[in-house]
JSON list of C-alpha atoms and ligand atoms in Angstrom, two decimals:
[
{"chain": "A", "resi": 1, "resn": "MET", "atom": "CA", "xyz": [-26.38, 21.01, -4.26]},
{"chain": "A", "resi": 2, "resn": "LEU", "atom": "CA", "xyz": [-27.53, 18.45, -1.73]},
{"chain": "A", "resi": 3, "resn": "ILE", "atom": "CA", "xyz": [-24.86, 16.00, -0.78]},
{"chain": "A", "resi": 4, "resn": "ILE", "atom": "CA", "xyz": [-26.16, 12.94, 1.01]},
{"chain": "A", "resi": 5, "resn": "ASP", "atom": "CA", "xyz": [-23.18, 11.48, 2.76]},
{"chain": "A", "resi": 6, "resn": "HIS", "atom": "CA", "xyz": [-24.55, 8.19, 3.96]},
{"chain": "A", "resi": 7, "resn": "MET", "atom": "CA", "xyz": [-22.22, 5.88, 5.80]},
{"chain": "A", "resi": 8, "resn": "ASN", "atom": "CA", "xyz": [-22.41, 2.41, 7.21]},
{"chain": "A", "resi": 9, "resn": "ILE", "atom": "CA", "xyz": [-20.41, 2.04, 10.36]},
{"chain": "A", "resi": 10, "resn": "LEU", "atom": "CA", "xyz": [-19.38, -0.96, 12.41]},
{"chain": "A", "resi": 11, "resn": "LEU", "atom": "CA", "xyz": [-18.91, -0.27, 16.11]},
{"chain": "A", "resi": 12, "resn": "VAL", "atom": "CA", "xyz": [-17.10, -2.87, 18.22]},
{"chain": "A", "resi": 13, "resn": "GLU", "atom": "CA", "xyz": [-17.38, -1.69, 21.81]},
{"chain": "A", "resi": 14, "resn": "ASP", "atom": "CA", "xyz": [-18.29, -3.51, 25.04]},
{"chain": "A", "resi": 15, "resn": "ASP", "atom": "CA", "xyz": [-19.02, -0.40, 27.12]},
{"chain": "A", "resi": 16, "resn": "ARG", "atom": "CA", "xyz": [-22.78, -0.11, 27.00]},
{"chain": "A", "resi": 17, "resn": "SER", "atom": "CA", "xyz": [-23.25, 3.55, 27.91]},
{"chain": "A", "resi": 18, "resn": "LEU", "atom": "CA", "xyz": [-20.45, 4.71, 25.62]},
{"chain": "A", "resi": 19, "resn": "GLY", "atom": "CA", "xyz": [-21.84, 2.54, 22.83]},
{"chain": "A", "resi": 20, "resn": "GLU", "atom": "CA", "xyz": [-25.32, 3.97, 23.31]},
{"chain": "A", "resi": 21, "resn": "GLY", "atom": "CA", "xyz": [-23.96, 7.51, 23.12]},
{"chain": "A", "resi": 22, "resn": "ILE", "atom": "CA", "xyz": [-22.15, 6.72, 19.87]},
{"chain": "A", "resi": 23, "resn": "ARG", "atom": "CA", "xyz": [-25.20, 4.94, 18.49]},
{"chain": "A", "resi": 24, "resn": "ASP", "atom": "CA", "xyz": [-27.47, 7.91, 19.18]},
{"chain": "A", "resi": 25, "resn": "ALA", "atom": "CA", "xyz": [-25.00, 10.38, 17.65]},
{"chain": "A", "resi": 26, "resn": "LEU", "atom": "CA", "xyz": [-24.57, 8.32, 14.49]},
{"chain": "A", "resi": 27, "resn": "LYS", "atom": "CA", "xyz": [-28.33, 7.89, 14.20]},
{"chain": "A", "resi": 28, "resn": "ARG", "atom": "CA", "xyz": [-28.82, 11.66, 14.35]},
{"chain": "A", "resi": 29, "resn": "GLU", "atom": "CA", "xyz": [-26.42, 11.94, 11.41]},
{"chain": "A", "resi": 30, "resn": "GLY", "atom": "CA", "xyz": [-28.47, 9.40, 9.51]},
{"chain": "A", "resi": 31, "resn": "TYR", "atom": "CA", "xyz": [-25.66, 6.84, 9.41]},
{"chain": "A", "resi": 32, "resn": "GLY", "atom": "CA", "xyz": [-26.23, 3.11, 9.46]},
{"chain": "A", "resi": 33, "resn": "LEU", "atom": "CA", "xyz": [-24.74, 1.29, 12.42]},
{"chain": "A", "resi": 34, "resn": "ASP", "atom": "CA", "xyz": [-24.08, -2.28, 13.46]},
{"chain": "A", "resi": 35, "resn": "TRP", "atom": "CA", "xyz": [-22.90, -2.65, 17.03]},
{"chain": "A", "resi": 36, "resn": "LEU", "atom": "CA", "xyz": [-20.97, -5.68, 18.28]},
{"chain": "A", "resi": 37, "resn": "LYS", "atom": "CA", "xyz": [-20.21, -5.95, 22.00]},
{"chain": "A", "resi": 38, "resn": "ASP", "atom": "CA", "xyz": [-17.20, -8.22, 21.69]},
{"chain": "A", "resi": 39, "resn": "GLY", "atom": "CA", "xyz": [-14.56, -9.04, 19.09]},
{"chain": "A", "resi": 40, "resn": "ARG", "atom": "CA", "xyz": [-15.63, -12.55, 18.14]},
{"chain": "A", "resi": 41, "resn": "ASN", "atom": "CA", "xyz": [-17.87, -11.77, 15.18]},
{"chain": "A", "resi": 42, "resn": "ALA", "atom": "CA", "xyz": [-16.14, -8.65, 13.91]},
{"chain": "A", "resi": 43, "resn": "ILE", "atom": "CA", "xyz": [-14.48, -10.36, 10.96]},
{"chain": "A", "resi": 44, "resn": "ALA", "atom": "CA", "xyz": [-17.58, -12.32, 9.93]},
{"chain": "A", "resi": 45, "resn": "ALA", "atom": "CA", "xyz": [-19.70, -9.15, 10.09]},
{"chain": "A", "resi": 46, "resn": "GLN", "atom": "CA", "xyz": [-17.30, -7.41, 7.72]},
{"chain": "A", "resi": 47, "resn": "LYS", "atom": "CA", "xyz": [-17.37, -10.27, 5.27]},
{"chain": "A", "resi": 48, "resn": "ASP", "atom": "CA", "xyz": [-21.17, -10.04, 5.18]},
{"chain": "A", "resi": 49, "resn": "ASN", "atom": "CA", "xyz": [-21.46, -6.24, 5.06]},
{"chain": "A", "resi": 50, "resn": "GLU", "atom": "CA", "xyz": [-19.63, -3.36, 3.47]},
{"chain": "A", "resi": 51, "resn": "TYR", "atom": "CA", "xyz": [-18.74, -0.77, 6.08]},
{"chain": "A", "resi": 52, "resn": "ASP", "atom": "CA", "xyz": [-17.28, 2.64, 5.39]},
{"chain": "A", "resi": 53, "resn": "VAL", "atom": "CA", "xyz": [-15.58, 2.97, 8.76]},
{"chain": "A", "resi": 54, "resn": "VAL", "atom": "CA", "xyz": [-14.93, 0.63, 11.71]},
{"chain": "A", "resi": 55, "resn": "LEU", "atom": "CA", "xyz": [-14.87, 2.06, 15.25]},
{"chain": "A", "resi": 56, "resn": "LEU", "atom": "CA", "xyz": [-12.85, -0.39, 17.30]},
{"chain": "A", "resi": 57, "resn": "ASP", "atom": "CA", "xyz": [-12.32, -0.57, 21.04]},
{"chain": "A", "resi": 58, "resn": "LEU", "atom": "CA", "xyz": [-9.11, -2.33, 22.11]},
{"chain": "A", "resi": 59, "resn": "GLY", "atom": "CA", "xyz": [-10.17, -3.84, 25.44]},
{"chain": "A", "resi": 60, "resn": "LEU", "atom": "CA", "xyz": [-12.88, -6.28, 24.35]},
{"chain": "A", "resi": 61, "resn": "PRO", "atom": "CA", "xyz": [-14.09, -9.56, 25.81]},
{"chain": "A", "resi": 62, "resn": "TYR", "atom": "CA", "xyz": [-13.12, -12.85, 24.10]},
{"chain": "A", "resi": 63, "resn": "LYS", "atom": "CA", "xyz": [-10.99, -11.26, 21.40]},
{"chain": "A", "resi": 64, "resn": "ASP", "atom": "CA", "xyz": [-9.29, -7.91, 21.81]},
{"chain": "A", "resi": 65, "resn": "GLY", "atom": "CA", "xyz": [-9.25, -5.06, 19.34]},
{"chain": "A", "resi": 66, "resn": "LEU", "atom": "CA", "xyz": [-5.65, -5.50, 18.21]},
{"chain": "A", "resi": 67, "resn": "ALA", "atom": "CA", "xyz": [-6.35, -9.15, 17.35]},
{"chain": "A", "resi": 68, "resn": "VAL", "atom": "CA", "xyz": [-9.44, -8.11, 15.40]},
{"chain": "A", "resi": 69, "resn": "LEU", "atom": "CA", "xyz": [-7.45, -5.47, 13.51]},
{"chain": "A", "resi": 70, "resn": "LYS", "atom": "CA", "xyz": [-4.63, -7.87, 12.73]},
{"chain": "A", "resi": 71, "resn": "GLU", "atom": "CA", "xyz": [-7.07, -10.43, 11.38]},
{"chain": "A", "resi": 72, "resn": "MET", "atom": "CA", "xyz": [-8.89, -7.80, 9.30]},
{"chain": "A", "resi": 73, "resn": "ARG", "atom": "CA", "xyz": [-5.72, -6.65, 7.58]},
{"chain": "A", "resi": 74, "resn": "GLY", "atom": "CA", "xyz": [-4.60, -10.28, 7.17]},
{"chain": "A", "resi": 75, "resn": "ASN", "atom": "CA", "xyz": [-7.87, -10.92, 5.34]},
{"chain": "A", "resi": 76, "resn": "ASP", "atom": "CA", "xyz": [-7.33, -7.91, 3.05]},
{"chain": "A", "resi": 77, "resn": "ILE", "atom": "CA", "xyz": [-10.18, -5.98, 4.66]},
{"chain": "A", "resi": 78, "resn": "THR", "atom": "CA", "xyz": [-9.00, -2.43, 4.04]},
{"chain": "A", "resi": 79, "resn": "THR", "atom": "CA", "xyz": [-11.89, -0.51, 5.64]},
{"chain": "A", "resi": 80, "resn": "PRO", "atom": "CA", "xyz": [-10.59, 2.51, 7.60]},
{"chain": "A", "resi": 81, "resn": "VAL", "atom": "CA", "xyz": [-10.33, 1.78, 11.33]},
{"chain": "A", "resi": 82, "resn": "LEU", "atom": "CA", "xyz": [-10.60, 4.35, 14.09]},
{"chain": "A", "resi": 83, "resn": "ILE", "atom": "CA", "xyz": [-9.41, 2.95, 17.41]},
{"chain": "A", "resi": 84, "resn": "LEU", "atom": "CA", "xyz": [-11.30, 4.08, 20.50]},
{"chain": "A", "resi": 85, "resn": "THR", "atom": "CA", "xyz": [-9.48, 3.35, 23.69]},
{"chain": "A", "resi": 86, "resn": "ALA", "atom": "CA", "xyz": [-8.64, 4.32, 27.20]},
{"chain": "A", "resi": 87, "resn": "ARG", "atom": "CA", "xyz": [-5.25, 2.67, 26.79]},
{"chain": "A", "resi": 88, "resn": "ASN", "atom": "CA", "xyz": [-3.56, 5.84, 25.84]},
{"chain": "A", "resi": 89, "resn": "THR", "atom": "CA", "xyz": [0.09, 5.05, 26.20]},
{"chain": "A", "resi": 90, "resn": "VAL", "atom": "CA", "xyz": [2.42, 5.73, 23.34]},
{"chain": "A", "resi": 91, "resn": "SER", "atom": "CA", "xyz": [3.25, 2.04, 22.91]},
{"chain": "A", "resi": 92, "resn": "ASP", "atom": "CA", "xyz": [-0.45, 1.08, 22.54]},
{"chain": "A", "resi": 93, "resn": "ARG", "atom": "CA", "xyz": [-0.91, 3.84, 20.03]},
{"chain": "A", "resi": 94, "resn": "ILE", "atom": "CA", "xyz": [2.06, 2.61, 18.00]},
{"chain": "A", "resi": 95, "resn": "LYS", "atom": "CA", "xyz": [0.88, -0.99, 18.19]},
{"chain": "A", "resi": 96, "resn": "GLY", "atom": "CA", "xyz": [-2.53, -0.02, 16.84]},
{"chain": "A", "resi": 97, "resn": "LEU", "atom": "CA", "xyz": [-1.11, 2.01, 14.01]},
{"chain": "A", "resi": 98, "resn": "ASP", "atom": "CA", "xyz": [1.41, -0.74, 13.20]},
{"chain": "A", "resi": 99, "resn": "GLU", "atom": "CA", "xyz": [-1.42, -3.24, 12.86]},
{"chain": "A", "resi": 100, "resn": "GLY", "atom": "CA", "xyz": [-3.07, -1.00, 10.31]},
{"chain": "A", "resi": 101, "resn": "ALA", "atom": "CA", "xyz": [-5.34, 1.39, 12.21]},
{"chain": "A", "resi": 102, "resn": "ASP", "atom": "CA", "xyz": [-5.95, 4.66, 10.39]},
{"chain": "A", "resi": 103, "resn": "ASP", "atom": "CA", "xyz": [-6.58, 6.89, 13.37]},
{"chain": "A", "resi": 104, "resn": "TYR", "atom": "CA", "xyz": [-6.74, 6.85, 17.14]},
{"chain": "A", "resi": 105, "resn": "LEU", "atom": "CA", "xyz": [-9.16, 8.55, 19.52]},
{"chain": "A", "resi": 106, "resn": "PRO", "atom": "CA", "xyz": [-8.40, 8.40, 23.25]},
{"chain": "A", "resi": 107, "resn": "LYS", "atom": "CA", "xyz": [-11.31, 8.07, 25.69]},
{"chain": "A", "resi": 108, "resn": "PRO", "atom": "CA", "xyz": [-13.01, 10.12, 26.89]},
{"chain": "A", "resi": 109, "resn": "PHE", "atom": "CA", "xyz": [-13.80, 12.01, 23.69]},
{"chain": "A", "resi": 110, "resn": "SER", "atom": "CA", "xyz": [-16.56, 14.32, 22.55]},
{"chain": "A", "resi": 111, "resn": "VAL", "atom": "CA", "xyz": [-19.10, 12.98, 20.12]},
{"chain": "A", "resi": 112, "resn": "ASP", "atom": "CA", "xyz": [-18.44, 15.94, 17.84]},
{"chain": "A", "resi": 113, "resn": "GLU", "atom": "CA", "xyz": [-14.79, 15.00, 17.61]},
{"chain": "A", "resi": 114, "resn": "LEU", "atom": "CA", "xyz": [-15.69, 11.40, 16.89]},
{"chain": "A", "resi": 115, "resn": "LEU", "atom": "CA", "xyz": [-17.97, 12.48, 14.05]},
{"chain": "A", "resi": 116, "resn": "ALA", "atom": "CA", "xyz": [-15.31, 14.78, 12.60]},
{"chain": "A", "resi": 117, "resn": "ARG", "atom": "CA", "xyz": [-12.75, 11.96, 12.62]},
{"chain": "A", "resi": 118, "resn": "VAL", "atom": "CA", "xyz": [-15.21, 9.56, 11.00]},
{"chain": "A", "resi": 119, "resn": "ARG", "atom": "CA", "xyz": [-15.97, 12.04, 8.22]},
{"chain": "A", "resi": 120, "resn": "ALA", "atom": "CA", "xyz": [-12.25, 12.63, 7.65]},
{"chain": "A", "resi": 121, "resn": "LEU", "atom": "CA", "xyz": [-11.53, 8.91, 7.41]},
{"chain": "A", "resi": 122, "resn": "HIS", "atom": "CA", "xyz": [-14.37, 8.42, 4.98]},
{"chain": "A", "resi": 123, "resn": "ARG", "atom": "CA", "xyz": [-13.26, 11.30, 2.78]},
{"chain": "A", "resi": 124, "resn": "ARG", "atom": "CA", "xyz": [-9.72, 9.97, 2.69]},
{"chain": "A", "resi": 125, "resn": "ALA", "atom": "CA", "xyz": [-10.86, 6.47, 1.79]},
{"chain": "A", "resi": 126, "resn": "CYS", "atom": "CA", "xyz": [-13.11, 7.70, -1.05]},
{"chain": "A", "resi": 127, "resn": "GLY", "atom": "CA", "xyz": [-10.45, 9.96, -2.49]},
{"chain": "A", "resi": 128, "resn": "ARG", "atom": "CA", "xyz": [-7.76, 7.34, -2.16]},
{"chain": "A", "resi": 129, "resn": "ALA", "atom": "CA", "xyz": [-6.10, 7.26, -5.54]},
{"chain": "A", "resi": 130, "resn": "ALA", "atom": "CA", "xyz": [-5.66, 3.74, -6.77]},
{"chain": "A", "resi": 131, "resn": "PRO", "atom": "CA", "xyz": [-1.93, 3.37, -7.29]},
{"chain": "A", "resi": 132, "resn": "LEU", "atom": "CA", "xyz": [-0.45, 2.31, -10.60]},
{"chain": "A", "resi": 133, "resn": "LEU", "atom": "CA", "xyz": [0.53, -1.35, -10.52]},
{"chain": "A", "resi": 134, "resn": "VAL", "atom": "CA", "xyz": [3.91, -1.97, -12.07]},
{"chain": "A", "resi": 135, "resn": "TYR", "atom": "CA", "xyz": [5.14, -5.49, -12.69]},
{"chain": "A", "resi": 136, "resn": "ARG", "atom": "CA", "xyz": [8.22, -5.93, -14.85]},
{"chain": "A", "resi": 137, "resn": "ASP", "atom": "CA", "xyz": [7.27, -4.36, -18.22]},
{"chain": "A", "resi": 138, "resn": "ILE", "atom": "CA", "xyz": [3.56, -4.25, -17.40]},
{"chain": "A", "resi": 139, "resn": "GLN", "atom": "CA", "xyz": [1.74, -1.21, -16.08]},
{"chain": "A", "resi": 140, "resn": "LEU", "atom": "CA", "xyz": [-1.82, -1.42, -14.89]},
{"chain": "A", "resi": 141, "resn": "ASP", "atom": "CA", "xyz": [-3.80, 1.66, -14.00]},
{"chain": "A", "resi": 142, "resn": "PRO", "atom": "CA", "xyz": [-6.75, 0.58, -11.82]},
{"chain": "A", "resi": 143, "resn": "SER", "atom": "CA", "xyz": [-8.37, 4.03, -11.84]},
{"chain": "A", "resi": 144, "resn": "GLY", "atom": "CA", "xyz": [-8.37, 4.39, -15.64]},
{"chain": "A", "resi": 145, "resn": "HIS", "atom": "CA", "xyz": [-8.69, 0.65, -16.37]},
{"chain": "A", "resi": 146, "resn": "THR", "atom": "CA", "xyz": [-5.85, 0.85, -18.86]},
{"chain": "A", "resi": 147, "resn": "ALA", "atom": "CA", "xyz": [-2.82, -1.37, -19.36]},
{"chain": "A", "resi": 148, "resn": "ARG", "atom": "CA", "xyz": [0.56, -0.94, -21.01]},
{"chain": "A", "resi": 149, "resn": "TYR", "atom": "CA", "xyz": [3.21, -3.46, -21.95]},
{"chain": "A", "resi": 150, "resn": "LYS", "atom": "CA", "xyz": [6.70, -2.21, -22.84]},
{"chain": "A", "resi": 151, "resn": "ASP", "atom": "CA", "xyz": [5.11, 1.23, -23.06]},
{"chain": "A", "resi": 152, "resn": "ASN", "atom": "CA", "xyz": [2.52, 0.20, -25.62]},
{"chain": "A", "resi": 153, "resn": "PRO", "atom": "CA", "xyz": [-1.18, 0.25, -24.75]},
{"chain": "A", "resi": 154, "resn": "VAL", "atom": "CA", "xyz": [-2.81, -3.18, -24.45]},
{"chain": "A", "resi": 155, "resn": "GLU", "atom": "CA", "xyz": [-6.55, -3.61, -24.90]},
{"chain": "A", "resi": 156, "resn": "LEU", "atom": "CA", "xyz": [-8.08, -5.68, -22.11]},
{"chain": "A", "resi": 157, "resn": "SER", "atom": "CA", "xyz": [-11.65, -6.71, -21.54]},
{"chain": "A", "resi": 158, "resn": "ARG", "atom": "CA", "xyz": [-13.21, -5.90, -18.19]},
{"chain": "A", "resi": 159, "resn": "ARG", "atom": "CA", "xyz": [-12.68, -9.47, -17.03]},
{"chain": "A", "resi": 160, "resn": "GLU", "atom": "CA", "xyz": [-9.13, -9.75, -18.29]},
{"chain": "A", "resi": 161, "resn": "PHE", "atom": "CA", "xyz": [-8.37, -6.54, -16.46]},
{"chain": "A", "resi": 162, "resn": "ALA", "atom": "CA", "xyz": [-9.93, -7.80, -13.21]},
{"chain": "A", "resi": 163, "resn": "LEU", "atom": "CA", "xyz": [-7.97, -11.03, -13.43]},
{"chain": "A", "resi": 164, "resn": "LEU", "atom": "CA", "xyz": [-4.62, -9.40, -14.16]},
{"chain": "A", "resi": 165, "resn": "ASN", "atom": "CA", "xyz": [-5.24, -6.80, -11.46]},
{"chain": "A", "resi": 166, "resn": "GLU", "atom": "CA", "xyz": [-5.72, -9.56, -8.89]},
{"chain": "A", "resi": 167, "resn": "PHE", "atom": "CA", "xyz": [-2.49, -11.29, -9.93]},
{"chain": "A", "resi": 168, "resn": "LEU", "atom": "CA", "xyz": [-0.38, -8.14, -10.01]},
{"chain": "A", "resi": 169, "resn": "GLU", "atom": "CA", "xyz": [-1.60, -6.96, -6.62]},
{"chain": "A", "resi": 170, "resn": "HIS", "atom": "CA", "xyz": [-0.17, -10.15, -5.12]},
{"chain": "A", "resi": 171, "resn": "PRO", "atom": "CA", "xyz": [2.76, -11.49, -7.15]},
{"chain": "A", "resi": 172, "resn": "GLY", "atom": "CA", "xyz": [3.89, -14.87, -5.85]},
{"chain": "A", "resi": 173, "resn": "ARG", "atom": "CA", "xyz": [0.52, -15.77, -4.37]},
{"chain": "A", "resi": 174, "resn": "VAL", "atom": "CA", "xyz": [-1.10, -18.90, -5.74]},
{"chain": "A", "resi": 175, "resn": "PHE", "atom": "CA", "xyz": [-4.80, -18.31, -6.41]},
{"chain": "A", "resi": 176, "resn": "SER", "atom": "CA", "xyz": [-7.33, -21.10, -6.46]},
{"chain": "A", "resi": 177, "resn": "ARG", "atom": "CA", "xyz": [-9.59, -21.48, -9.46]},
{"chain": "A", "resi": 178, "resn": "SER", "atom": "CA", "xyz": [-12.67, -20.65, -7.40]},
{"chain": "A", "resi": 179, "resn": "HIS", "atom": "CA", "xyz": [-11.11, -17.44, -6.11]},
{"chain": "A", "resi": 180, "resn": "LEU", "atom": "CA", "xyz": [-10.22, -16.30, -9.60]},
{"chain": "A", "resi": 181, "resn": "GLU", "atom": "CA", "xyz": [-13.63, -17.23, -10.95]},
{"chain": "A", "resi": 182, "resn": "GLN", "atom": "CA", "xyz": [-15.17, -14.99, -8.28]},
{"chain": "A", "resi": 183, "resn": "CYS", "atom": "CA", "xyz": [-12.95, -12.13, -9.48]},
{"chain": "A", "resi": 184, "resn": "LEU", "atom": "CA", "xyz": [-14.20, -12.73, -12.99]},
{"chain": "A", "resi": 185, "resn": "TYR", "atom": "CA", "xyz": [-17.86, -13.04, -12.30]},
{"chain": "A", "resi": 186, "resn": "GLY", "atom": "CA", "xyz": [-18.75, -11.88, -8.84]},
{"chain": "A", "resi": 187, "resn": "TRP", "atom": "CA", "xyz": [-21.38, -13.72, -6.90]},
{"chain": "A", "resi": 188, "resn": "GLY", "atom": "CA", "xyz": [-24.45, -15.16, -8.52]},
{"chain": "A", "resi": 189, "resn": "GLU", "atom": "CA", "xyz": [-23.33, -14.95, -12.13]},
{"chain": "A", "resi": 190, "resn": "GLY", "atom": "CA", "xyz": [-23.09, -18.16, -14.10]},
{"chain": "A", "resi": 191, "resn": "ILE", "atom": "CA", "xyz": [-19.57, -19.38, -14.75]},
{"chain": "A", "resi": 192, "resn": "GLU", "atom": "CA", "xyz": [-18.73, -21.21, -17.93]},
{"chain": "A", "resi": 193, "resn": "SER", "atom": "CA", "xyz": [-16.50, -24.15, -17.13]},
{"chain": "A", "resi": 194, "resn": "ASN", "atom": "CA", "xyz": [-13.53, -23.13, -19.28]},
{"chain": "A", "resi": 195, "resn": "ALA", "atom": "CA", "xyz": [-13.87, -19.34, -18.95]},
{"chain": "A", "resi": 196, "resn": "LEU", "atom": "CA", "xyz": [-10.92, -18.99, -16.62]},
{"chain": "A", "resi": 197, "resn": "GLU", "atom": "CA", "xyz": [-8.59, -20.89, -18.98]},
{"chain": "A", "resi": 198, "resn": "VAL", "atom": "CA", "xyz": [-9.76, -18.73, -21.87]},
{"chain": "A", "resi": 199, "resn": "HIS", "atom": "CA", "xyz": [-8.97, -15.50, -20.04]},
{"chain": "A", "resi": 200, "resn": "VAL", "atom": "CA", "xyz": [-5.61, -16.79, -18.80]},
{"chain": "A", "resi": 201, "resn": "HIS", "atom": "CA", "xyz": [-4.76, -17.85, -22.35]},
{"chain": "A", "resi": 202, "resn": "LYS", "atom": "CA", "xyz": [-5.66, -14.41, -23.70]},
{"chain": "A", "resi": 203, "resn": "LEU", "atom": "CA", "xyz": [-3.59, -12.63, -21.08]},
{"chain": "A", "resi": 204, "resn": "ARG", "atom": "CA", "xyz": [-0.56, -14.80, -21.87]},
{"chain": "A", "resi": 205, "resn": "LYS", "atom": "CA", "xyz": [-1.01, -13.97, -25.53]},
{"chain": "A", "resi": 206, "resn": "LYS", "atom": "CA", "xyz": [-1.42, -10.23, -25.00]},
{"chain": "A", "resi": 207, "resn": "PHE", "atom": "CA", "xyz": [1.62, -10.01, -22.72]},
{"chain": "A", "resi": 208, "resn": "TYR", "atom": "CA", "xyz": [3.98, -13.00, -22.76]},
{"chain": "A", "resi": 209, "resn": "PRO", "atom": "CA", "xyz": [3.49, -16.76, -22.43]},
{"chain": "A", "resi": 210, "resn": "GLY", "atom": "CA", "xyz": [5.23, -17.16, -19.06]},
{"chain": "A", "resi": 211, "resn": "LEU", "atom": "CA", "xyz": [3.32, -14.36, -17.34]},
{"chain": "A", "resi": 212, "resn": "ILE", "atom": "CA", "xyz": [0.77, -16.58, -15.61]},
{"chain": "A", "resi": 213, "resn": "GLN", "atom": "CA", "xyz": [1.99, -19.91, -14.25]},
{"chain": "A", "resi": 214, "resn": "THR", "atom": "CA", "xyz": [-0.27, -22.90, -13.92]},
{"chain": "A", "resi": 215, "resn": "VAL", "atom": "CA", "xyz": [0.06, -24.51, -10.50]},
{"chain": "A", "resi": 216, "resn": "ARG", "atom": "CA", "xyz": [-1.11, -28.03, -11.10]},
{"chain": "A", "resi": 217, "resn": "GLY", "atom": "CA", "xyz": [-4.09, -29.06, -9.02]},
{"chain": "A", "resi": 218, "resn": "VAL", "atom": "CA", "xyz": [-4.28, -25.68, -7.30]},
{"chain": "A", "resi": 219, "resn": "GLY", "atom": "CA", "xyz": [-4.72, -22.76, -9.64]},
{"chain": "A", "resi": 220, "resn": "TYR", "atom": "CA", "xyz": [-2.59, -19.99, -11.07]},
{"chain": "A", "resi": 221, "resn": "SER", "atom": "CA", "xyz": [0.10, -17.59, -9.99]},
{"chain": "A", "resi": 222, "resn": "VAL", "atom": "CA", "xyz": [2.28, -14.77, -11.27]},
{"chain": "A", "resi": 223, "resn": "LYS", "atom": "CA", "xyz": [5.93, -15.09, -10.24]},
{"chain": "A", "resi": 224, "resn": "LYS", "atom": "CA", "xyz": [7.21, -12.74, -7.61]},
{"chain": "B", "resi": 1, "resn": "CA", "atom": "CA1", "xyz": [-13.68, -1.97, 26.37]}
]
């Protein structure tokens, strides 16, 4: 069986010769690569592209790697991050991991080791089991797309499921209408003006009336 393991990788690294070495190695593997030489556009690039792995240097001009990482995780960008750095003290390592890095590779490193770490991160991310979401008497299984309420199965449409999933991943967060409409339809699909209300109404009916709160003038929320 032929397994084509294509990956898109974002490299954020200001060291030109190191970056060129990484670029050539990734190219030989047939991976796609975008290379940024400072931290300023790292978040925007990830909003425009889906990367499988981010290779992130810490010492970067304009905006350092830890700041980039912190902002990524704050924006719910969960792409695996491998930190590449010469700052190899224990405290830097801990800081990186605390901010949500998945792995750490001290410079200098061999390209073969880099590739092995990248493959491992990618495998882990793909096999990552979606955890069961439990909220009060509601259970949502994102991998099987099934729901239960007080231990009884509840039939949900694809869009109802997507909407409830978004709420239950972030109880207490108030979501704007436009955000929720994007969850329902994705980009480019037409949105009927009352579709969101209809789905919210159906979810309240299938579970209980107080499940989803209307936040006047803003949107909707599920209580923490
Ligand atoms: Ca650097």
